[in-house]
mmCIF file of C-alpha atoms in Angstrom:
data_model
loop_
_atom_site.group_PDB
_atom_site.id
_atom_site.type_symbol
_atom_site.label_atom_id
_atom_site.label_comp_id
_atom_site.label_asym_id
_atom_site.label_seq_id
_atom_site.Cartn_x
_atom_site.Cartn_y
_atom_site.Cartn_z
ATOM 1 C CA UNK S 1 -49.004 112.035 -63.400
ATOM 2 C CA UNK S 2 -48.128 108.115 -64.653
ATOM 3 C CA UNK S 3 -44.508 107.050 -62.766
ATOM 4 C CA UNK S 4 -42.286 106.202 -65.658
ATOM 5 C CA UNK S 5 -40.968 102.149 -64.809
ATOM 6 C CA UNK S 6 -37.506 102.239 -65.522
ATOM 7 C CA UNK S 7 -36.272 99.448 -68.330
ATOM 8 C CA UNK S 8 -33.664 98.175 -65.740
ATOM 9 C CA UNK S 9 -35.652 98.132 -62.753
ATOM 10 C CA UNK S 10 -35.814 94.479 -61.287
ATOM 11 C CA UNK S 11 -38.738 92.577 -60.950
ATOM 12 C CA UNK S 12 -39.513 89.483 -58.549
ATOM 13 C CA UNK S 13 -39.709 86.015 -60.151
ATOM 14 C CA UNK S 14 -43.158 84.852 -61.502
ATOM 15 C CA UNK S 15 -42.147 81.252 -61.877
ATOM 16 C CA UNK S 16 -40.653 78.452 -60.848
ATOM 17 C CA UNK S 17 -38.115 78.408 -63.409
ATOM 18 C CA UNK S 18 -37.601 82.133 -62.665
ATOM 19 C CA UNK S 19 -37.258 81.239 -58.813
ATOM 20 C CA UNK S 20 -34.566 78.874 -59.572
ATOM 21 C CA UNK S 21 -32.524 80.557 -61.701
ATOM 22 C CA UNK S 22 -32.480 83.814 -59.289
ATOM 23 C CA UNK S 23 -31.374 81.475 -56.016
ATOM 24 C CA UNK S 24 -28.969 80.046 -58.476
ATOM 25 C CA UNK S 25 -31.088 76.128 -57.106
ATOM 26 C CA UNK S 26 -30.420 73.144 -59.513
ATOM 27 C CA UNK S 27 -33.056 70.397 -59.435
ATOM 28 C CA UNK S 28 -31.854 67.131 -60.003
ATOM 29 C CA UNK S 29 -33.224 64.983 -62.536
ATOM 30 C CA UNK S 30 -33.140 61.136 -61.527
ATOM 31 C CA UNK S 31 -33.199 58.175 -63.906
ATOM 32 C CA UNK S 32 -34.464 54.431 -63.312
ATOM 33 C CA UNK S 33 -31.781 52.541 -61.919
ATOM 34 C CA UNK S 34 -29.519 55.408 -60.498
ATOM 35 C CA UNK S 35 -28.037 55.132 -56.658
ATOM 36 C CA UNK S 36 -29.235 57.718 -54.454
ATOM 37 C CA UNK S 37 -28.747 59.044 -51.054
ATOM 38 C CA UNK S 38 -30.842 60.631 -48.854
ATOM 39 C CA UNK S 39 -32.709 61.404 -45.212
ATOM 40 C CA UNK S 40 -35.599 59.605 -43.730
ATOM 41 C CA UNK S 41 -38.338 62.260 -43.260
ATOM 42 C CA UNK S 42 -41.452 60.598 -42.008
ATOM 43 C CA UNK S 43 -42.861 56.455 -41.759
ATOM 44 C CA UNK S 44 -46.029 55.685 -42.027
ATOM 45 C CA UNK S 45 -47.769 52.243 -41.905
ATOM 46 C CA UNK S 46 -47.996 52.090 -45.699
ATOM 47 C CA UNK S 47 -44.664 54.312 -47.014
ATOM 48 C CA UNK S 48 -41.584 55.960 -45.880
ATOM 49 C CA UNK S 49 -40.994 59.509 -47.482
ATOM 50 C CA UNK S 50 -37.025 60.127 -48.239
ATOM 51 C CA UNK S 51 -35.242 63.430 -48.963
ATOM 52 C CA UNK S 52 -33.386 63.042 -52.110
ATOM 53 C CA UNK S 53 -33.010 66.771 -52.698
ATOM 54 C CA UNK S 54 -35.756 66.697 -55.475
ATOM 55 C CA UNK S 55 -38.691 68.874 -55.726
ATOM 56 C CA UNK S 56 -40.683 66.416 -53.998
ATOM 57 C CA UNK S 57 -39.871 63.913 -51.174
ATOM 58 C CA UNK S 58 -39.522 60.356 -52.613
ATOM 59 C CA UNK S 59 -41.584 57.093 -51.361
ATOM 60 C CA UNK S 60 -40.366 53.968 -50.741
ATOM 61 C CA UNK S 61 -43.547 51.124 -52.507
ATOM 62 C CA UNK S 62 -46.007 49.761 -49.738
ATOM 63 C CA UNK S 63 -44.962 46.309 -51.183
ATOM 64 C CA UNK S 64 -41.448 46.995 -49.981
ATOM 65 C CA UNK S 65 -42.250 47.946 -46.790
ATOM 66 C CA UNK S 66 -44.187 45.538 -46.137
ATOM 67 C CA UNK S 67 -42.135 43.018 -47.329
ATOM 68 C CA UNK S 68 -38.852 44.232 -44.955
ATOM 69 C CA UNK S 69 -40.979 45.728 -42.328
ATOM 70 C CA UNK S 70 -38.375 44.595 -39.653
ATOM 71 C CA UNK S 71 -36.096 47.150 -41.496
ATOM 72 C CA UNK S 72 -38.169 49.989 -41.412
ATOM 73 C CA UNK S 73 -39.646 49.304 -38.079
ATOM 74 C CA UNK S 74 -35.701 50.375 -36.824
ATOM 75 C CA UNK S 75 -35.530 53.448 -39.135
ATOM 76 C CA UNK S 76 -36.728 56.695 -37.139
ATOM 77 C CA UNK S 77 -37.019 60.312 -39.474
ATOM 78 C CA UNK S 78 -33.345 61.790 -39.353
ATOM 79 C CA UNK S 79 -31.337 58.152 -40.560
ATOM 80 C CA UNK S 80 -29.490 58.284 -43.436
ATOM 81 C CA UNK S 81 -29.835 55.797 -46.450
ATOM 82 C CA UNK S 82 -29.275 54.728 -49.835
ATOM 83 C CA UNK S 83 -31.729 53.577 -52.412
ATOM 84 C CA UNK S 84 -31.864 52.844 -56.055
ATOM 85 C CA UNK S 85 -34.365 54.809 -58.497
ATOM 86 C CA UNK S 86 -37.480 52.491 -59.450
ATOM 87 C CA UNK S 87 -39.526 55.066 -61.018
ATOM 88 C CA UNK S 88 -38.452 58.647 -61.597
ATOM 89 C CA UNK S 89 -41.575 60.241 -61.778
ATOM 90 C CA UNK S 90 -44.949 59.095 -60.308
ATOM 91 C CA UNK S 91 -48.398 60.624 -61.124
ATOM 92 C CA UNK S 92 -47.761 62.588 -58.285
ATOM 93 C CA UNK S 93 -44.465 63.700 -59.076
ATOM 94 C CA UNK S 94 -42.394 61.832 -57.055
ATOM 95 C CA UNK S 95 -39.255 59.747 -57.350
ATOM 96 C CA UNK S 96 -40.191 55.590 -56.118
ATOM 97 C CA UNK S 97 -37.374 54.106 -54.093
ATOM 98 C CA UNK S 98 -36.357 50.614 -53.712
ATOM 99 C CA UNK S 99 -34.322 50.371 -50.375
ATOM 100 C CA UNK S 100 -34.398 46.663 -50.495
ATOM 101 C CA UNK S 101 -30.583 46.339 -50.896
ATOM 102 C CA UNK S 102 -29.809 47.949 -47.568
ATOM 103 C CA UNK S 103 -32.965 45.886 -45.989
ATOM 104 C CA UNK S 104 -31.740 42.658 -47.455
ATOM 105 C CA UNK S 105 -28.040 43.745 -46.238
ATOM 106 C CA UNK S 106 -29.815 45.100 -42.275
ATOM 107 C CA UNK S 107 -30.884 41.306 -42.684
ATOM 108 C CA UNK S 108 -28.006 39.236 -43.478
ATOM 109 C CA UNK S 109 -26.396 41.088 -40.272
ATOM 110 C CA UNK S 110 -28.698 40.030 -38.176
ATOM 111 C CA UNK S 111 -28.831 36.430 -39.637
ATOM 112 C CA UNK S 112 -25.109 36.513 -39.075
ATOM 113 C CA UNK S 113 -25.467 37.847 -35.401
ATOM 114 C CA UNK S 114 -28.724 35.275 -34.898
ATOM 115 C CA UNK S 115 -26.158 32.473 -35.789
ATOM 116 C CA UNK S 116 -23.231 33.800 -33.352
ATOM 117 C CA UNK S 117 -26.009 34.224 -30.534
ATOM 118 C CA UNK S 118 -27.514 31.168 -31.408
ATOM 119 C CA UNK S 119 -30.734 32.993 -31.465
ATOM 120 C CA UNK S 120 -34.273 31.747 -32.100
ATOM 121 C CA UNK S 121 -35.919 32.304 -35.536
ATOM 122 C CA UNK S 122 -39.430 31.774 -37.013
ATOM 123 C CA UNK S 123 -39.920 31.310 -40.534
ATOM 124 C CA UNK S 124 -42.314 29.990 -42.985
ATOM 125 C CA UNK S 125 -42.235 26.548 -45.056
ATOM 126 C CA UNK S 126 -43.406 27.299 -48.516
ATOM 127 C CA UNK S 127 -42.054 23.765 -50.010
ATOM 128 C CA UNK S 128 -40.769 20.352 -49.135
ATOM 129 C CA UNK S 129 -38.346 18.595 -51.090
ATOM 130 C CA UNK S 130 -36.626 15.196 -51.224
ATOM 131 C CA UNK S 131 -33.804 16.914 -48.986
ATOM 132 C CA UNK S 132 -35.259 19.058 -46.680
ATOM 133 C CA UNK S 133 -37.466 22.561 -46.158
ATOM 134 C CA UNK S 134 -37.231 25.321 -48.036
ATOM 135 C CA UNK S 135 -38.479 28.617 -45.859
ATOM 136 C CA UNK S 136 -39.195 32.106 -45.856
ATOM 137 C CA UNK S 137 -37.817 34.390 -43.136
ATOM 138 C CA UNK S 138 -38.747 37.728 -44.036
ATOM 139 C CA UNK S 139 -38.095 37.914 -47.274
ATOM 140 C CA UNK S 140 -34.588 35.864 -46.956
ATOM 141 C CA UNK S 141 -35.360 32.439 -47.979
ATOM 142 C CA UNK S 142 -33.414 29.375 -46.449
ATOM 143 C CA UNK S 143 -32.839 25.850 -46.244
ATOM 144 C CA UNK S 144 -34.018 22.984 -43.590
ATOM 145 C CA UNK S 145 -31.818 19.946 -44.649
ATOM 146 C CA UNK S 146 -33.445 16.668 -43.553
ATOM 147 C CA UNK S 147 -30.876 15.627 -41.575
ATOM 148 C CA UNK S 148 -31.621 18.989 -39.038
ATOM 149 C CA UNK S 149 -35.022 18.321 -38.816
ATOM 150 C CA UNK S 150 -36.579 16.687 -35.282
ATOM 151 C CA UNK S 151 -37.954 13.606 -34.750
ATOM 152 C CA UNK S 152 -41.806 14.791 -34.783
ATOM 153 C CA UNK S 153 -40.927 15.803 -38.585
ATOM 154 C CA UNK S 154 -38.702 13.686 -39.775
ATOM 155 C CA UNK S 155 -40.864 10.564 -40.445
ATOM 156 C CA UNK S 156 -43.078 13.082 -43.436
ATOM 157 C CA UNK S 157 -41.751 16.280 -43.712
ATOM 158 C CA UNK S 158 -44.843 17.108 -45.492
ATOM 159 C CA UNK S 159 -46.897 17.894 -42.501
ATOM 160 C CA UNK S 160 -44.671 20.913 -41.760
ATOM 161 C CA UNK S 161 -45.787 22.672 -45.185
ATOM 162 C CA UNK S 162 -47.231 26.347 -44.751
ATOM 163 C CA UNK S 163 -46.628 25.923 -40.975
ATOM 164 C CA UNK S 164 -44.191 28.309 -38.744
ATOM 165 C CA UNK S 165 -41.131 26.745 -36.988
ATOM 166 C CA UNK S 166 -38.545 28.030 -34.943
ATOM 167 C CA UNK S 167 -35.024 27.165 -36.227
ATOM 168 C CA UNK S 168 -31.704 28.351 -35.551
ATOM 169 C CA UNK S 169 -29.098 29.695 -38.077
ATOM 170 C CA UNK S 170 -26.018 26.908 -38.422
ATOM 171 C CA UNK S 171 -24.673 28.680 -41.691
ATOM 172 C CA UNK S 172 -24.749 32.096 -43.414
ATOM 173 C CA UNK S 173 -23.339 33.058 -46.541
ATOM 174 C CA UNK S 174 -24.315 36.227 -47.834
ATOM 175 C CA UNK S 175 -21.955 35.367 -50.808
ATOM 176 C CA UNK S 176 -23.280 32.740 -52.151
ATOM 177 C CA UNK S 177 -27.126 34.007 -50.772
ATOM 178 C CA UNK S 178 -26.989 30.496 -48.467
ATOM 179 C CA UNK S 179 -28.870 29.943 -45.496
ATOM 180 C CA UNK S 180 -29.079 26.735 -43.807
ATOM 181 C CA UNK S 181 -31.265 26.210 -40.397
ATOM 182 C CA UNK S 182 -32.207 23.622 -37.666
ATOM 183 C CA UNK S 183 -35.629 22.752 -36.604
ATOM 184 C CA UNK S 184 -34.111 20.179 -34.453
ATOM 185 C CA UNK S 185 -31.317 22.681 -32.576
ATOM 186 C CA UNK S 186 -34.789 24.040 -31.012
ATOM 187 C CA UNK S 187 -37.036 20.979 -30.877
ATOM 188 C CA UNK S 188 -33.951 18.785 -29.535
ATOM 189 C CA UNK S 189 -32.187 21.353 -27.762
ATOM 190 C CA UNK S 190 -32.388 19.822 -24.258
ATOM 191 C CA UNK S 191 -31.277 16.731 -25.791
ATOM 192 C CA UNK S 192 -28.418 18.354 -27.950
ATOM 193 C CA UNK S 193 -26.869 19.911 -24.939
ATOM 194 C CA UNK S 194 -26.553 16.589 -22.952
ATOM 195 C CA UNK S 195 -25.308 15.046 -25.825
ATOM 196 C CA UNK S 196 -22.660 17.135 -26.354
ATOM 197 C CA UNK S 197 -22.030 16.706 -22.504
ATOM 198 C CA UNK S 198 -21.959 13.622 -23.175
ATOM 199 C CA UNK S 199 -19.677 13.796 -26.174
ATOM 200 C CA UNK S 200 -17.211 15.522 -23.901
ATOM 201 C CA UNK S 201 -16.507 12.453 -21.787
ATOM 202 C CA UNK S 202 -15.995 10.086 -25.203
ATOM 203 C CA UNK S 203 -12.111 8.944 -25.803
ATOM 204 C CA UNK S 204 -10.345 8.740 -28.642
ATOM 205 C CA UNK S 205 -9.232 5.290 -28.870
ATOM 206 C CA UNK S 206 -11.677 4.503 -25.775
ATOM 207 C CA UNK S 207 -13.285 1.210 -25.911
ATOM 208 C CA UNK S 208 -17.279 0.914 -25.202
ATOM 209 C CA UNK S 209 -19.717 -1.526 -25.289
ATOM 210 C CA UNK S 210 -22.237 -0.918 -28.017
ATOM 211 C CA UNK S 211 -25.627 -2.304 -29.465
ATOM 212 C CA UNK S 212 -25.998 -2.613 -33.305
ATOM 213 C CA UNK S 213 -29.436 -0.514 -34.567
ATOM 214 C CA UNK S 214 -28.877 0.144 -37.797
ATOM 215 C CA UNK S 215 -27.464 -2.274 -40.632
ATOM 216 C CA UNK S 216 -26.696 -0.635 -44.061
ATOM 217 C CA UNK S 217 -24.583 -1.906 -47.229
ATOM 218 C CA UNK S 218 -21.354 0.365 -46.001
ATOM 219 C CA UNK S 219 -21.656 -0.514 -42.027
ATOM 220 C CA UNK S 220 -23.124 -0.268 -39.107
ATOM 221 C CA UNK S 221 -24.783 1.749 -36.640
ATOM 222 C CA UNK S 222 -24.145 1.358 -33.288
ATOM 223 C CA UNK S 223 -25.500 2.882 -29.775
ATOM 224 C CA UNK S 224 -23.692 3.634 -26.956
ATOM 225 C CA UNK S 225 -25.438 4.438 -23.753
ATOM 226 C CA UNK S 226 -23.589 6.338 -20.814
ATOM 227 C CA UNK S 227 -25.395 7.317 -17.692
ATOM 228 C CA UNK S 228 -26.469 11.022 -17.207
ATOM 229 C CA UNK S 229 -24.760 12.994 -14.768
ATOM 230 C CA UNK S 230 -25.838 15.834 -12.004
ATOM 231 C CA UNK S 231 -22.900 17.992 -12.075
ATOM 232 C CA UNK S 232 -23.932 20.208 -8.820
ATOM 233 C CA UNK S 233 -25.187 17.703 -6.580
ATOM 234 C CA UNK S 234 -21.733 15.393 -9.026
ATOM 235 C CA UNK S 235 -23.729 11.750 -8.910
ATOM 236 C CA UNK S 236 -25.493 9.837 -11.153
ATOM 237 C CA UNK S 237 -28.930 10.206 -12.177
ATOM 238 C CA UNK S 238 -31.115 7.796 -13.637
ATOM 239 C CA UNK S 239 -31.614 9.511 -16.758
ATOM 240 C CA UNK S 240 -29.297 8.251 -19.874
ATOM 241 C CA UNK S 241 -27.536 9.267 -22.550
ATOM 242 C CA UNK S 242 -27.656 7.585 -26.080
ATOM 243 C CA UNK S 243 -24.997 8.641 -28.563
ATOM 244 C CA UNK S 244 -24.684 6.543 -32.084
ATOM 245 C CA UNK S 245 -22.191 5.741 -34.098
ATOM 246 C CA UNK S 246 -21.125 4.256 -37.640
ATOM 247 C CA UNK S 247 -18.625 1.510 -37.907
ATOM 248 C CA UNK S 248 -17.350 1.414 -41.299
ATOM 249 C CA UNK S 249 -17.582 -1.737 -43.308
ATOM 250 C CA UNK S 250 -13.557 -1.328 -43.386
ATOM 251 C CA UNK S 251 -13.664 -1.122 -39.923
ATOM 252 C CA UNK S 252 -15.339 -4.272 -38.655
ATOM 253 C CA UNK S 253 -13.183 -6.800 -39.418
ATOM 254 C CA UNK S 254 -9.132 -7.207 -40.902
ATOM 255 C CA UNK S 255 -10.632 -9.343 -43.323
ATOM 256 C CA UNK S 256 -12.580 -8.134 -46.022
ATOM 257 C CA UNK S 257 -16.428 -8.594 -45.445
ATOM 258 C CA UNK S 258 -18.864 -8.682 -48.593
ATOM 259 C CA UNK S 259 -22.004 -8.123 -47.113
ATOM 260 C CA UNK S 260 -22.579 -6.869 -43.746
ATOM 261 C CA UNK S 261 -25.878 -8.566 -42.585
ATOM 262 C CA UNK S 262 -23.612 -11.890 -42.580
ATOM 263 C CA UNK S 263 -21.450 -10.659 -40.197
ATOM 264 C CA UNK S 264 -23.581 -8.995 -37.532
ATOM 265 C CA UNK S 265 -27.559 -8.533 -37.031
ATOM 266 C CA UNK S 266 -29.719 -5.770 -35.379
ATOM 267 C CA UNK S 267 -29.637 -6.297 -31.226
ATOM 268 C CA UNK S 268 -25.674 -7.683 -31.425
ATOM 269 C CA UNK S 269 -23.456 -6.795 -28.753
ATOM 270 C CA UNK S 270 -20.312 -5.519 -29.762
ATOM 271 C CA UNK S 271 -17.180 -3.914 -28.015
ATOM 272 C CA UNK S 272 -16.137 -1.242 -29.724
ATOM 273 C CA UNK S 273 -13.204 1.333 -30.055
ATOM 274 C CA UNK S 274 -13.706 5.193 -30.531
ATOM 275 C CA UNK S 275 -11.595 6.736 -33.479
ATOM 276 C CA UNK S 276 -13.847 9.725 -34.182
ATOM 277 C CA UNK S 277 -16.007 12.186 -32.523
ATOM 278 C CA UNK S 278 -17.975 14.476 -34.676
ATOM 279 C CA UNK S 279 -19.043 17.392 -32.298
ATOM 280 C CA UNK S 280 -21.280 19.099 -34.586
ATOM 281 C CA UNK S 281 -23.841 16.287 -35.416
ATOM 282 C CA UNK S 282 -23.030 14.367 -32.365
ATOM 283 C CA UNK S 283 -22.097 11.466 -34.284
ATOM 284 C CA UNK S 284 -19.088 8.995 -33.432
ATOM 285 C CA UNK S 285 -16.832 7.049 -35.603
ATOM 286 C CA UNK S 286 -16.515 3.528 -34.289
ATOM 287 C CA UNK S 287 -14.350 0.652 -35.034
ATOM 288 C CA UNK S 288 -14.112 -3.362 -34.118
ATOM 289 C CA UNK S 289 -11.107 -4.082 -35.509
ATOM 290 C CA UNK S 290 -8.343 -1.865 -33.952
ATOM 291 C CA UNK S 291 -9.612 -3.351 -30.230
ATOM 292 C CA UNK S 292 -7.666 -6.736 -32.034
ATOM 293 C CA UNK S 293 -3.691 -6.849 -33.328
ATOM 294 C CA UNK S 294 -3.047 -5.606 -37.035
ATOM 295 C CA UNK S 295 -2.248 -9.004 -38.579
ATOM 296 C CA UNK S 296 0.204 -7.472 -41.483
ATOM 297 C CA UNK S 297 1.969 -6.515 -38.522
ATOM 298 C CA UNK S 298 3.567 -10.023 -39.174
ATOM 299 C CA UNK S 299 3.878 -10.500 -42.911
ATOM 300 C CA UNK S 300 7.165 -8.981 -43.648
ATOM 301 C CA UNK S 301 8.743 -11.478 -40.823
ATOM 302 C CA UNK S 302 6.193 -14.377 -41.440
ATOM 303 C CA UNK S 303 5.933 -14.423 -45.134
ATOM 304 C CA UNK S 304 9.247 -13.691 -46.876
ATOM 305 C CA UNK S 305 10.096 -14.310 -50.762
ATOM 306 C CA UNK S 306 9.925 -17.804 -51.534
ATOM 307 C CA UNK S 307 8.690 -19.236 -48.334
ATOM 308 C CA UNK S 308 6.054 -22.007 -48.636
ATOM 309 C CA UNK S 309 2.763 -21.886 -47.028
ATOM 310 C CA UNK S 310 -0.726 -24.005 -46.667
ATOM 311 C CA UNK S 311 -4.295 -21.299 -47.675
ATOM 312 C CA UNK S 312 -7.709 -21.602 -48.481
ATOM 313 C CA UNK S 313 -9.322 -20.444 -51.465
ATOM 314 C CA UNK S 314 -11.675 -18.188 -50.813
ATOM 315 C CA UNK S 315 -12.899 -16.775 -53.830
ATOM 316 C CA UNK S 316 -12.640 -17.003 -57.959
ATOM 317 C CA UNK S 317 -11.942 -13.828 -59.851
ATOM 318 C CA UNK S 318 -11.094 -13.204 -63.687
ATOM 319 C CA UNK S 319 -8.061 -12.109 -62.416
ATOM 320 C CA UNK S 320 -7.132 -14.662 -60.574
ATOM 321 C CA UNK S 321 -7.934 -16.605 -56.994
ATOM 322 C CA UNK S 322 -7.433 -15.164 -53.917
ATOM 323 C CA UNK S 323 -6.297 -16.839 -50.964
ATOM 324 C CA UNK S 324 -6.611 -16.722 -46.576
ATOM 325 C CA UNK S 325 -3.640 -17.616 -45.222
ATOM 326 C CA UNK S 326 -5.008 -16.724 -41.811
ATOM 327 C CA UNK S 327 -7.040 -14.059 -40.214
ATOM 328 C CA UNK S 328 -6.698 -11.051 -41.938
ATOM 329 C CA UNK S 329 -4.141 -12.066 -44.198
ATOM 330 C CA UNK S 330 -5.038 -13.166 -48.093
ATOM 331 C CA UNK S 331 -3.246 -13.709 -50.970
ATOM 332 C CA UNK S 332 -3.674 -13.643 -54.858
ATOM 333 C CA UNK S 333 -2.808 -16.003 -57.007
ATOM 334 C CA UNK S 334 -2.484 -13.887 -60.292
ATOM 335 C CA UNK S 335 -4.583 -15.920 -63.071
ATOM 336 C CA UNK S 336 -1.099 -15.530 -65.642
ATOM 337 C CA UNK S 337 0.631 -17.553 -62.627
ATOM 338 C CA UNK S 338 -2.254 -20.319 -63.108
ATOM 339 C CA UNK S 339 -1.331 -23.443 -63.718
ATOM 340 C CA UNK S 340 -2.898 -24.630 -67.335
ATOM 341 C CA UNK S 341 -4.164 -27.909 -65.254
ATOM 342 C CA UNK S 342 -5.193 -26.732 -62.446
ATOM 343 C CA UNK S 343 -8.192 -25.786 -61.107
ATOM 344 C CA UNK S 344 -9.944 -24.500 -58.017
ATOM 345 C CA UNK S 345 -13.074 -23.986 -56.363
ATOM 346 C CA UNK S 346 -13.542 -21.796 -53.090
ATOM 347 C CA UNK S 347 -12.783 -23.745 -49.849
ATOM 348 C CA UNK S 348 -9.728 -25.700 -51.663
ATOM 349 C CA UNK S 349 -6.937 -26.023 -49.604
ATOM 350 C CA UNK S 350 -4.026 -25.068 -51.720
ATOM 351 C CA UNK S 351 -0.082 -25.133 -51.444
ATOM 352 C CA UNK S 352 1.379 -21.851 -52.739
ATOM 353 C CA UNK S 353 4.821 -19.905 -51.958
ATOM 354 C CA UNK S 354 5.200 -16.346 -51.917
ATOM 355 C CA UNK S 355 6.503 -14.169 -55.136
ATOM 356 C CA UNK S 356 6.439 -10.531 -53.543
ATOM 357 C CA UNK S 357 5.378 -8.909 -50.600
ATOM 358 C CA UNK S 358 3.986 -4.870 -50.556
ATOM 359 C CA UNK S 359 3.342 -3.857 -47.152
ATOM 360 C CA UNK S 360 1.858 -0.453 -47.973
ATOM 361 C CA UNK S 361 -0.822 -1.488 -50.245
ATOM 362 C CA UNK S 362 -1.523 -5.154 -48.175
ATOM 363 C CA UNK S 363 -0.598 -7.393 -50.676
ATOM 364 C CA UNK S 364 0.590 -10.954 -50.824
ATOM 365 C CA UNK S 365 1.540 -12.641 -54.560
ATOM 366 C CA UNK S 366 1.765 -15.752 -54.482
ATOM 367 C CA UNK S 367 2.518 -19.022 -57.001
ATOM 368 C CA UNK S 368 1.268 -22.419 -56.536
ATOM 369 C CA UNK S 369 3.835 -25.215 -55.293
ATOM 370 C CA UNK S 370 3.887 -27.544 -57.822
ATOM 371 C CA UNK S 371 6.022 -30.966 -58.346
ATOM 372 C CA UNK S 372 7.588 -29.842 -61.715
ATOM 373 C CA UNK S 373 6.874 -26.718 -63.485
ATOM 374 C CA UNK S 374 4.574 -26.611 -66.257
ATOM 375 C CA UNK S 375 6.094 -25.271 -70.248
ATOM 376 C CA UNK S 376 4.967 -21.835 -70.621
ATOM 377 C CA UNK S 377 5.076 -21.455 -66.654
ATOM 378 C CA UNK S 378 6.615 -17.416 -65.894
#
């Protein structure tokens, strides 16, 4: 005899919908673009498979893990991360990941802890330009100024395209996406260190005899050599130290100097004060002047209103002629305070008197002694 089935008997599921519904499971749907979190399940050479809690495990692209594979060299199956939805739905059914953010942020970490360690890094040089290297390091790209590159490069940075070189991190700015790097702080290093040794020992206000090497429209360059130094045997060794300097055009002489090749040449001997040390670049600001006495240290005393003097034209300007009254020290002769008769030419000796004196901008106005006053004379 047939058993009867009863109408409410239950029955097992028969689908996958079915299956769901009974455990009460909700699959979630992802869309491009949406944040997810999930668990590392397995890495493989060419993919990393993420739990994302969808019916299938999600893959990270081989072009992404190739492209960080620093990052997911440190990942192990277990770690948790976050990714952003590239594709929702392969032809496989799965969900593509991008976790490039949290490789590009794993990066700028280390670039950050590279630069506190001072820590060697290779990159790549994909192009040269006018101011330096632009390079590849895994992805991150960054910036060789010119100025940080070593002496084998320096003279044609073009020989370093497509080539590897170790640098060293000197600023990173996740911020503003900025990484700058120097070939040299590797290439020079031995040379950096006894430099800034050597910086160490530099005065401010110390005076040091100096060779001019460099001569440039705004100053000079100047070398100072000081002997190197064996600190654990403490005696000189026979190795030396060159450190350079710039002496400002302001700072070679009181008196105001046109062009700088007329003052000084390449191989001069100078005597020079330090006012500057920059620790960084191992650069020193220099000056001539200050090792002499500020001469508008005596104008206030010297040349009071009204007092007569003897000067020397020196030069002829639409607004007027100006004046030495000694080293240092010049005057103008404003061209309304020109005498309709008179005229001068550079070299003149001239009688004049002062009108004013400003000590904090350096100027002297002066008038011209005359025997009578001319009409229309102010």
């Amino acid at each position: 005899m047939a058993t009867k089935v009863s109408k409410t008997a239950k029955t097992s599921p028969q689908t996958m919908e079915e299956l769901l519904a009974a455990t009460g499971y909700k699959l979630h749907g992802f869309k491009r673009g949406e944040k997810v979190k999930g668990k590392i399940v397995e890495i493989t050479n060419r993919t990393v498979y993420v739990d994302i809690g969808g019916k299938a495990e999600a893959v990270v692209s081989e072009q992404e893990v190739e492209l960080a594979r620093d990052y997911f060299r440190n990942l192990k199956p277990g770690d948790a991360v976050e990714g952003i939805v590239l594709v929702s739905e392969n032809d496989a059914g799965q969900v593509v990941l991008s976790l490039r953010k949290a490789a590009v942020d794993n990066r700028w970490n280390s670039l950050e802890q590279a630069m506190t360690d001072e820590t060697e890094l290779v990159v790549k040089v994909r192009e040269v330009t006018r101011g330096g290297l632009l390079v590849d390091l895994d992805g991150v790209y960054g910036f060789v100024p010119s100025s940080q590159v070593g002496r084998e490069l320096e003279g044609d940075l073009s020989v370093a395209m497509g080539k590897t070189l170790r640098v060293k991190a000197i600023e990173v700015d996740r911020g503003q996406n900025r990484l700058v790097l120097s070939e040299k702080a590797v290439s020079e290093a031995e040379e950096i260190t006894k430099r800034r040794q050597a910086l160490g020992t530099v005065k401010i206000g110390g005076e040091y005899d100096a060779t001019v090497v460099g001569i440039v429209p705004f100053g000079v360059f100047a070398e100072l050599v000081f002997d190197g130094e064996d600190k654990k045997k403490k005696e000189v060794v026979e190795e030396q130290i060159r450190l350079e300097g710039l002496i400002h055009i302001s700072e070679l002489s009181w008196e105001k100097i046109d062009e700088v090749n007329k003052m000084v040449k390449v191989g001069d001997k100078l005597k020079v004060q330090v006012i500057g040390v920059d620790e960084e670049n191992g650069k020193l600001a220099l000056s001539v002047k200050r090792l002499t006495g500020d001469p508008w240290t005596i104008v206030q005393k010297k040349y009071e209103v009204d007092s007569k003097h003897e000067g020397v034209v020196t030069k002829m300007a639409p607004y007027g002629v100006l004046v030495r009254m000694e080293r240092g020290i010049e005057g103008l002769i404003h061209a309304s305070k020109m005498p309709a008769d008179k005229t001068f030419n550079e070299g003149d000796k001239v009688s004049v008197f002062v009108e004013s004196v400003d000590l904090e901008k350096r100027r002297l106005s002066l008038g011209v002694v005359l025997s009578a006053k001319p009409v229309g004379y102010k």
